[in-house]
């Protein structure tokens, strides 16, 4: 996979690949054959061909992770790099950690997490839509020839339905403990399997989940990218290590308030609620068209510069809610 950047329009970039000998990139600027790119070095210049001759000139780059997640084909809105970087920091990830992510999506956050835990660690990511999970696996496979793939384990299903199987896969000895507990069967349409959807009823109906008394915790961090994380947290926070963090990605403040209310009933402390903003600035050399009217006569065309925020609107993506597990009840 490579990035093609037009020389005359540096902001015009195209993610191209996987490259193969018979492939080509065609646009109104002409045709660029893949075999002309294969074997080149980063920052080499290439020229497309048209019927009239030479077309546009391009510079070829290897994609950064930020480039890749923003330009790759998507089936849903990705978690943008600004939020992904903040989540990695909020989870306080170290190489070798084991992270659980719910809501794989396009695998944008998944790859940031995998890079943070490194080859000794593992990211277990759960997606409820099978087709979306397969798409995410393809995205990861094509980034740097599958560089991050060994650090990611993909799972399909509702989180509360698959979490125990994931745990047994990590520690087979847990199967005997879980077999002793009459665990509820959760469905997608009825995630708590009872008549009310009030979070207050979850642990009352399923007290065996309360306080994390199922197991020795397995995960160094949790990330939930879903509209109603309070319906799933009671089934997974028992697997979170004490004094470690869970981060929820929520677009609306009403969701944040509902989550905070639910956390008052569980051993989860609200640490922070963050909205990450990212503002780019336009900084470049400029030409003074009329030196006689320049405000500062000491500024010449050799050192005149433009310096102001870009006109790109600063849009809201989501609130990041950081929770800390405060305690774990004694195991039965």
PDB file of N, CA, C and O in Angstrom, residues 83-93 245 322:
ATOM      1  N   UNK A  83      -8.676  10.992  18.550  1.00  0.00           N
ATOM      2  CA  UNK A  83      -9.349  10.273  19.628  1.00  0.00           C
ATOM      3  C   UNK A  83      -8.626   8.971  19.959  1.00  0.00           C
ATOM      4  O   UNK A  83      -8.532   8.584  21.131  1.00  0.00           O
ATOM      5  N   UNK A  84      -8.135   8.278  18.927  1.00  0.00           N
ATOM      6  CA  UNK A  84      -7.413   7.023  19.163  1.00  0.00           C
ATOM      7  C   UNK A  84      -6.166   7.261  20.003  1.00  0.00           C
ATOM      8  O   UNK A  84      -5.865   6.497  20.934  1.00  0.00           O
ATOM      9  N   UNK A  85      -5.431   8.324  19.706  1.00  0.00           N
ATOM     10  CA  UNK A  85      -4.227   8.637  20.478  1.00  0.00           C
ATOM     11  C   UNK A  85      -4.574   8.967  21.924  1.00  0.00           C
ATOM     12  O   UNK A  85      -3.864   8.561  22.857  1.00  0.00           O
ATOM     13  N   UNK A  86      -5.676   9.693  22.118  1.00  0.00           N
ATOM     14  CA  UNK A  86      -6.102  10.028  23.474  1.00  0.00           C
ATOM     15  C   UNK A  86      -6.510   8.777  24.246  1.00  0.00           C
ATOM     16  O   UNK A  86      -6.196   8.633  25.438  1.00  0.00           O
ATOM     17  N   UNK A  87      -7.199   7.847  23.596  1.00  0.00           N
ATOM     18  CA  UNK A  87      -7.634   6.612  24.253  1.00  0.00           C
ATOM     19  C   UNK A  87      -6.434   5.782  24.676  1.00  0.00           C
ATOM     20  O   UNK A  87      -6.387   5.241  25.795  1.00  0.00           O
ATOM     21  N   UNK A  88      -5.432   5.670  23.803  1.00  0.00           N
ATOM     22  CA  UNK A  88      -4.213   4.928  24.155  1.00  0.00           C
ATOM     23  C   UNK A  88      -3.561   5.541  25.386  1.00  0.00           C
ATOM     24  O   UNK A  88      -3.098   4.834  26.295  1.00  0.00           O
ATOM     25  N   UNK A  89      -3.535   6.864  25.453  1.00  0.00           N
ATOM     26  CA  UNK A  89      -2.935   7.542  26.609  1.00  0.00           C
ATOM     27  C   UNK A  89      -3.778   7.346  27.865  1.00  0.00           C
ATOM     28  O   UNK A  89      -3.244   7.093  28.953  1.00  0.00           O
ATOM     29  N   UNK A  90      -5.098   7.443  27.741  1.00  0.00           N
ATOM     30  CA  UNK A  90      -5.986   7.300  28.899  1.00  0.00           C
ATOM     31  C   UNK A  90      -5.922   5.895  29.495  1.00  0.00           C
ATOM     32  O   UNK A  90      -6.066   5.705  30.704  1.00  0.00           O
ATOM     33  N   UNK A  91      -5.711   4.885  28.643  1.00  0.00           N
ATOM     34  CA  UNK A  91      -5.620   3.505  29.127  1.00  0.00           C
ATOM     35  C   UNK A  91      -4.271   3.201  29.768  1.00  0.00           C
ATOM     36  O   UNK A  91      -4.102   2.156  30.401  1.00  0.00           O
ATOM     37  N   UNK A  92      -3.291   4.111  29.583  1.00  0.00           N
ATOM     38  CA  UNK A  92      -1.944   3.922  30.143  1.00  0.00           C
ATOM     39  C   UNK A  92      -1.378   2.567  29.706  1.00  0.00           C
ATOM     40  O   UNK A  92      -0.930   1.754  30.520  1.00  0.00           O
ATOM     41  N   UNK A  93      -1.383   2.348  28.394  1.00  0.00           N
ATOM     42  CA  UNK A  93      -0.965   1.055  27.837  1.00  0.00           C
ATOM     43  C   UNK A  93       0.551   0.916  27.871  1.00  0.00           C
ATOM     44  O   UNK A  93       1.289   1.853  27.564  1.00  0.00           O
ATOM     45  N   UNK A 245      -8.193   0.782  33.725  1.00  0.00           N
ATOM     46  CA  UNK A 245      -9.125   1.732  33.147  1.00  0.00           C
ATOM     47  C   UNK A 245     -10.020   1.124  32.063  1.00  0.00           C
ATOM     48  O   UNK A 245      -9.607   0.231  31.330  1.00  0.00           O
ATOM     49  N   UNK A 322     -13.521   8.177  30.889  1.00  0.00           N
ATOM     50  CA  UNK A 322     -12.492   7.337  31.493  1.00  0.00           C
ATOM     51  C   UNK A 322     -12.960   6.866  32.860  1.00  0.00           C
ATOM     52  O   UNK A 322     -13.275   7.671  33.739  1.00  0.00           O
TER      53      UNK A 322
END
